[in-house]
Short mmCIF file of N, CA and C and ligand atoms in Angstrom, two decimals:
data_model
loop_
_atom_site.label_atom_id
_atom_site.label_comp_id
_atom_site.label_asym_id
_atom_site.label_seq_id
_atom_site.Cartn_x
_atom_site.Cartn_y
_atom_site.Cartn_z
N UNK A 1 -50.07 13.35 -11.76
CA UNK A 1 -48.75 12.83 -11.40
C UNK A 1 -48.78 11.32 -11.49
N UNK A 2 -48.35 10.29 -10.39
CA UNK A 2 -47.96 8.65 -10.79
C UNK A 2 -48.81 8.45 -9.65
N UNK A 3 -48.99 7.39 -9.42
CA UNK A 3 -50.24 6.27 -8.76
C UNK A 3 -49.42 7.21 -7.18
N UNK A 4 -48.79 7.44 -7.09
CA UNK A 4 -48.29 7.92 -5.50
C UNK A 4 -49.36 9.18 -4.83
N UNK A 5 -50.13 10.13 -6.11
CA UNK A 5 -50.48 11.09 -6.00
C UNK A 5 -50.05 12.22 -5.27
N UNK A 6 -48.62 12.04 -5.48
CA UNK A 6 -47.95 13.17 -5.11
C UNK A 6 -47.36 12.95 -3.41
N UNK A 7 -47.43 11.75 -3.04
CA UNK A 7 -46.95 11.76 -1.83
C UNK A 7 -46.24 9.99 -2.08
N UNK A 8 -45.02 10.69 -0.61
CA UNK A 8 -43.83 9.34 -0.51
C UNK A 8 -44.77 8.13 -0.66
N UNK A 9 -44.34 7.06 -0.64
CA UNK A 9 -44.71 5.50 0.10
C UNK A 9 -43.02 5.22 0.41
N UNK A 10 -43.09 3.91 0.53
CA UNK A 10 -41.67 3.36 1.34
C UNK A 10 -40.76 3.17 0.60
N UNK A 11 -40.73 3.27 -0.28
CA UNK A 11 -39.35 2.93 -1.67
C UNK A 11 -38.85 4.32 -2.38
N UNK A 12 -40.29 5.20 -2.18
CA UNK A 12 -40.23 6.51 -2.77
C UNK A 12 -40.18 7.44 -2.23
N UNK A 13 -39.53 8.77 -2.21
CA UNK A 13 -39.82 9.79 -1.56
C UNK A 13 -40.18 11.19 -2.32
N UNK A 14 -40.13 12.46 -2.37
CA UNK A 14 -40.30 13.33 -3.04
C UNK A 14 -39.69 14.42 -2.94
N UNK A 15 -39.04 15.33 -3.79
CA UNK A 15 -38.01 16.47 -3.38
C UNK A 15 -38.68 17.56 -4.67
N UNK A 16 -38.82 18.87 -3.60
CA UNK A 16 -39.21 19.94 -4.60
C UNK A 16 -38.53 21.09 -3.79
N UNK A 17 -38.74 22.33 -4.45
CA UNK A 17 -38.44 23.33 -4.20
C UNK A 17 -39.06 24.85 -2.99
N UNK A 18 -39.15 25.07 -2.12
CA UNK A 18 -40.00 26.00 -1.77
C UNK A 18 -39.63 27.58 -2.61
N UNK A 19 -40.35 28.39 -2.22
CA UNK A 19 -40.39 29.77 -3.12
C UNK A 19 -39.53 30.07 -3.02
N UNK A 20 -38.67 30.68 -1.58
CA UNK A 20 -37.38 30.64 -0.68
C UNK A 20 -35.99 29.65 -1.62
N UNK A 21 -36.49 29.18 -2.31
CA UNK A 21 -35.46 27.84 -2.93
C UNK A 21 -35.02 27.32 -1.97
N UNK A 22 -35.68 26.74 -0.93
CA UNK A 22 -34.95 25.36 0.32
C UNK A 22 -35.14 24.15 -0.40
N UNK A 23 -34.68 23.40 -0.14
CA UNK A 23 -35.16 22.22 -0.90
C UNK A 23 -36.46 21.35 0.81
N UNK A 24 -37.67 20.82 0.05
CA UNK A 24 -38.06 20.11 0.29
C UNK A 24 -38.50 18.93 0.19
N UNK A 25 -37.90 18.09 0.88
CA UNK A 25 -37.62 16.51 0.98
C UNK A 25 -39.14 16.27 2.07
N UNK A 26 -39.71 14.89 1.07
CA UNK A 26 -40.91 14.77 1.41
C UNK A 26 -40.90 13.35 1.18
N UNK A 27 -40.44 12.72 2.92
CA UNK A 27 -40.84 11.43 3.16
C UNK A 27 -41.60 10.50 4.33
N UNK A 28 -41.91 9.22 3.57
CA UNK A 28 -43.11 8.53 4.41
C UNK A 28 -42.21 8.29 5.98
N UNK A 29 -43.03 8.34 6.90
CA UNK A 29 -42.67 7.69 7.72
C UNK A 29 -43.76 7.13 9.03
N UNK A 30 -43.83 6.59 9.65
CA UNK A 30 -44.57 5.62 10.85
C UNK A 30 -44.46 6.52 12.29
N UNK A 31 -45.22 7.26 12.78
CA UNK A 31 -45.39 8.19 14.13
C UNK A 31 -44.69 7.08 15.28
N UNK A 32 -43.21 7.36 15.97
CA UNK A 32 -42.94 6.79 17.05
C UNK A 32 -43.77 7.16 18.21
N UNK A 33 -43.87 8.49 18.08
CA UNK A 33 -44.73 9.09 19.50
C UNK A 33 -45.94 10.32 18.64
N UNK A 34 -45.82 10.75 19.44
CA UNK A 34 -47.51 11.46 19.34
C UNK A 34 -46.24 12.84 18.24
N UNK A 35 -47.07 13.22 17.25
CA UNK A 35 -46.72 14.55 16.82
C UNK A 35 -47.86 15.32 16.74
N UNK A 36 -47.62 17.24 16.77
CA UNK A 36 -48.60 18.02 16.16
C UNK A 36 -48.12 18.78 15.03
N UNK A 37 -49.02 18.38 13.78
CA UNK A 37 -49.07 18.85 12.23
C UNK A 37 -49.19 20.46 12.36
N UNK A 38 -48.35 20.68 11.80
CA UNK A 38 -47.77 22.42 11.45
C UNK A 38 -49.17 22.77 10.51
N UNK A 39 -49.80 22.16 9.71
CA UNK A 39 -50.97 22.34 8.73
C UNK A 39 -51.93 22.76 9.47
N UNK A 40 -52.85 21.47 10.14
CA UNK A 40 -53.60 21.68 10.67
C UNK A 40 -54.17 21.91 12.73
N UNK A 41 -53.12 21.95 12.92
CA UNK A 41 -52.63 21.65 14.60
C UNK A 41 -53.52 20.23 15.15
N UNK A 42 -53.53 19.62 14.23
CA UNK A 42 -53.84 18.22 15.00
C UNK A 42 -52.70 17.36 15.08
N UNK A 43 -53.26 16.40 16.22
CA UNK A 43 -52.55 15.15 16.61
C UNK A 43 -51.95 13.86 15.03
N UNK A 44 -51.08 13.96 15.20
CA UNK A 44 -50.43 13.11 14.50
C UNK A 44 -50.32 11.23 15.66
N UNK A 45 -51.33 10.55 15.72
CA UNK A 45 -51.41 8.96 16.14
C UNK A 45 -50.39 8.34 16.16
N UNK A 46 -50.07 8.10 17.63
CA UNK A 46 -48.35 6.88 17.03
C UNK A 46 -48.68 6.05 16.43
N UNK A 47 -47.91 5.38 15.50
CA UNK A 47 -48.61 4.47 14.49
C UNK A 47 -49.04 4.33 13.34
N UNK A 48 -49.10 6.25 13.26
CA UNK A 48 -49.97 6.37 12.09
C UNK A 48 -48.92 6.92 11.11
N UNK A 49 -49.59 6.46 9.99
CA UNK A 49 -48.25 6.56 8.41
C UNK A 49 -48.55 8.23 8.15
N UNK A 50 -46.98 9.29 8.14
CA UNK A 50 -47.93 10.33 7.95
C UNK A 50 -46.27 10.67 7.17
N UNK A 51 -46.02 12.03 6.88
CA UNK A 51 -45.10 12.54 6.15
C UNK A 51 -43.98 13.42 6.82
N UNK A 52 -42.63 12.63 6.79
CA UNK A 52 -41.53 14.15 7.20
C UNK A 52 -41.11 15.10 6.54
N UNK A 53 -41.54 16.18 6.38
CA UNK A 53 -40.89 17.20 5.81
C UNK A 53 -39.81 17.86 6.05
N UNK A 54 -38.36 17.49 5.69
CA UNK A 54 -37.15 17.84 5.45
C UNK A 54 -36.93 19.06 4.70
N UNK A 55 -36.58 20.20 5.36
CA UNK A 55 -35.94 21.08 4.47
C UNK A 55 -34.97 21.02 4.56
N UNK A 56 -33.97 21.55 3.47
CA UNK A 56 -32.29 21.32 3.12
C UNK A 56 -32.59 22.89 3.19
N UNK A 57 -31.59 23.84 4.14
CA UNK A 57 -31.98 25.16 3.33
C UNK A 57 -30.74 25.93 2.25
N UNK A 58 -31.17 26.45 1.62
CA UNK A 58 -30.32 27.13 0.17
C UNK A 58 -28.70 27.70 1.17
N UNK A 59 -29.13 28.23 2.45
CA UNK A 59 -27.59 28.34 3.29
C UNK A 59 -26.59 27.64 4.10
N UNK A 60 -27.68 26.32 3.60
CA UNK A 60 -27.13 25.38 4.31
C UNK A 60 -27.77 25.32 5.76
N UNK A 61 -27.72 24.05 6.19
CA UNK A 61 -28.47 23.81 7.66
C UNK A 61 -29.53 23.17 7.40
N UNK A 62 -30.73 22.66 8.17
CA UNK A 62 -31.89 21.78 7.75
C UNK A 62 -32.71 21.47 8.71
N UNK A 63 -33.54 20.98 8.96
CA UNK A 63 -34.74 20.91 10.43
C UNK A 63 -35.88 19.99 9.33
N UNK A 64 -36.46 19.58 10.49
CA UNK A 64 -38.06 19.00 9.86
C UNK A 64 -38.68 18.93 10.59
N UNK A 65 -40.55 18.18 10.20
CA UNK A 65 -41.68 18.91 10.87
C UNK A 65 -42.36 17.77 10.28
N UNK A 66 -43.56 17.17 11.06
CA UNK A 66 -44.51 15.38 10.98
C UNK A 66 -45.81 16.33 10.17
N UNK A 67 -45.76 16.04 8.92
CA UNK A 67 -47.59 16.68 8.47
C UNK A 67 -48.09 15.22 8.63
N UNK A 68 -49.69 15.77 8.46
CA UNK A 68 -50.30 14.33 8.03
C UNK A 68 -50.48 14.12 6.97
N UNK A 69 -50.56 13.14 5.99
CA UNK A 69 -50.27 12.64 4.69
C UNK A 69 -51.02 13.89 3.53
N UNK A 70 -52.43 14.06 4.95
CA UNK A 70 -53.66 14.71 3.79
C UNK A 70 -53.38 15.94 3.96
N UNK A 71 -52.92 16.58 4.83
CA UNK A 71 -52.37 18.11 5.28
C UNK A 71 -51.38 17.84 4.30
N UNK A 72 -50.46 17.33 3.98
CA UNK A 72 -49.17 17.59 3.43
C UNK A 72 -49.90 17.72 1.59
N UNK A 73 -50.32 16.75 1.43
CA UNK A 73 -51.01 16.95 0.22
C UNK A 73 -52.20 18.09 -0.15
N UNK A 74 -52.86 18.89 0.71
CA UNK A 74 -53.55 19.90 0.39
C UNK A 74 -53.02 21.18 0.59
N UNK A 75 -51.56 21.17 1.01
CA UNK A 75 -51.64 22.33 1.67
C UNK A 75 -49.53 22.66 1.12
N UNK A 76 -49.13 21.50 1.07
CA UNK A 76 -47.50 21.59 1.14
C UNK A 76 -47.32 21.63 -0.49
N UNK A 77 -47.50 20.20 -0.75
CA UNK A 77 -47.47 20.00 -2.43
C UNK A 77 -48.10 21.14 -3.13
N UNK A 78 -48.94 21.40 -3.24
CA UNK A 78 -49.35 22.50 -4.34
C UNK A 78 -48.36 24.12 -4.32
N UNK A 79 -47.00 24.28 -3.00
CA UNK A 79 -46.80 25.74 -2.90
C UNK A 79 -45.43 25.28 -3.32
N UNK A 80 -44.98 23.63 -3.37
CA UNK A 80 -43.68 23.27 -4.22
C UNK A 80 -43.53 23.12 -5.51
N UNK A 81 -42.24 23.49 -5.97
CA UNK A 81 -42.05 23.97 -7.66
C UNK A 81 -40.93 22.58 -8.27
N UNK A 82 -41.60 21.64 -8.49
CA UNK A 82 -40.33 21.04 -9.62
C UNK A 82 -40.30 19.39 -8.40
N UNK A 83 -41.28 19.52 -8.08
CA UNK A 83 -41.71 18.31 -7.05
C UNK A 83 -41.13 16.53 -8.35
N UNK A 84 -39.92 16.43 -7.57
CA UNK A 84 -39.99 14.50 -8.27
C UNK A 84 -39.52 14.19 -7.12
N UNK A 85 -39.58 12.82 -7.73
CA UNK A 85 -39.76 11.67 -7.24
C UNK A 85 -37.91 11.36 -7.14
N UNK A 86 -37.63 10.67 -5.88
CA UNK A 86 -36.61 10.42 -5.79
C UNK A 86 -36.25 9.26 -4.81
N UNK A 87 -35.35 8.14 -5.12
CA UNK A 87 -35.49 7.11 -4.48
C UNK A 87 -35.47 7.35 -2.43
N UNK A 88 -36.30 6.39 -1.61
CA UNK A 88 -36.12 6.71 -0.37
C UNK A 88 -35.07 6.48 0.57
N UNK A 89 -34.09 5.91 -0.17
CA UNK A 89 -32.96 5.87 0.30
C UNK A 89 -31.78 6.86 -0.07
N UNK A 90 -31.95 7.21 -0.33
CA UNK A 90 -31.48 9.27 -0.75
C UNK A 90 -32.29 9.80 0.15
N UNK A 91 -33.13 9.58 0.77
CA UNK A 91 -33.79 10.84 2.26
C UNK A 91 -33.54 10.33 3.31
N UNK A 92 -32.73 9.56 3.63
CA UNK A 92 -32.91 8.89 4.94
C UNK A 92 -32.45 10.38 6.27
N UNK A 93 -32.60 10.68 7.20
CA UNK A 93 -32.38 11.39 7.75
C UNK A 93 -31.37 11.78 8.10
N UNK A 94 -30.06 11.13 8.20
CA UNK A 94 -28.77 11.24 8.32
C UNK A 94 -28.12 11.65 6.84
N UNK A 95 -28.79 11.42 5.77
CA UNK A 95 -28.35 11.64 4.64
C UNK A 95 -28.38 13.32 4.51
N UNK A 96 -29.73 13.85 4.80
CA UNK A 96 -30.63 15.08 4.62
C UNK A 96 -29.72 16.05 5.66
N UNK A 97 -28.95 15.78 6.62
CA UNK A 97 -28.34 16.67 7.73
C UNK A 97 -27.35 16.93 7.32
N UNK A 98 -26.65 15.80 6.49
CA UNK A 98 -25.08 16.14 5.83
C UNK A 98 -25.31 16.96 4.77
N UNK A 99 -26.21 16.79 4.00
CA UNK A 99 -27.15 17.77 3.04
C UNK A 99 -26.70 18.86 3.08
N UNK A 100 -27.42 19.38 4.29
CA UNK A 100 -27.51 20.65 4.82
C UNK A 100 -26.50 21.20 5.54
N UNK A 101 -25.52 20.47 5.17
CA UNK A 101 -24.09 21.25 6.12
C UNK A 101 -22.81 21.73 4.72
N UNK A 102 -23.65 21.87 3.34
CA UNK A 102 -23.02 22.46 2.58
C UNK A 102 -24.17 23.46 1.91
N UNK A 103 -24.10 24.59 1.45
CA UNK A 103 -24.95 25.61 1.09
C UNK A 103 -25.13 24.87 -0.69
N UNK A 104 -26.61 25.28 -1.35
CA UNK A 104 -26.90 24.92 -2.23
C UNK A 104 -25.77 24.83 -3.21
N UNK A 105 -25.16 25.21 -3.66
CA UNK A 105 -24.38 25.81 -4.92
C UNK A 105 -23.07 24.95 -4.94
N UNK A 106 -22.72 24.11 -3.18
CA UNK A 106 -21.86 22.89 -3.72
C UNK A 106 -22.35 21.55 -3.36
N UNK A 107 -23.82 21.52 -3.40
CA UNK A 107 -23.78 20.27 -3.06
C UNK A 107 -24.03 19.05 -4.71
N UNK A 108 -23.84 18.26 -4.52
CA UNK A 108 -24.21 17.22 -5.72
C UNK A 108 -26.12 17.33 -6.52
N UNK A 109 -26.08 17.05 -7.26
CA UNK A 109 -27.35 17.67 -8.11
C UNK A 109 -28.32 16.35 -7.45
N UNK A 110 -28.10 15.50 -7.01
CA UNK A 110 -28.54 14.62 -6.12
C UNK A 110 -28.80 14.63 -5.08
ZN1 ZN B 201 -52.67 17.99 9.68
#
């Protein structure tokens, strides 16, 4: 893939597909408080740069979940289909909720 190796940084984010067809939105972000990673059940460090995983789902609606950068990359990326790159200001979190309050089939290809 591009120097990102398959994961956000701060300008970039990433959107692919799960099997389910949800869309998953895959961006960087900075731990305000303590999280635990759905991957591996460890502590996510406030402070520490790790990944939000945004699903949009295909019926509309949406939720997310803190991996850690390296959980998200061994374990998330490889089960998504059609994974690009998409600017990080298109994921912002308020963007991703309005997202999800129209079902796949009318929202913008964006
Ligand atoms: Zn983890």
């Amino acid at each position: 893939m591009s120097r990102l190796d398959g994961l956000p940084d701060t300008r970039t984010s990433l959107r692919g597909l799960t099997d389910e067809g949800h869309e998953a939105w895959l961006v960087r972000a900075i731990a305000g408080k303590l999280y635990r990673c759905p991957g591996c059940h460890g502590e996510i460090a406030i402070g520490s740069d790790h990944v939000v995983v945004h699903y949009v789902r295909r019926a509309g609606g949406s939720d997310h979940h803190h991996w850690h950068r390296q959980c998200t990359e061994a374990m998330l990326v490889p089960e998504l289909r059609g994974l690009k790159q998409v600017p990080a200001a298109a994921s912002s979190r308020d963007r991703l909720v309005a997202r999800g309050r129209r079902p796949a089939g009318r929202r913008r290809a964006r």
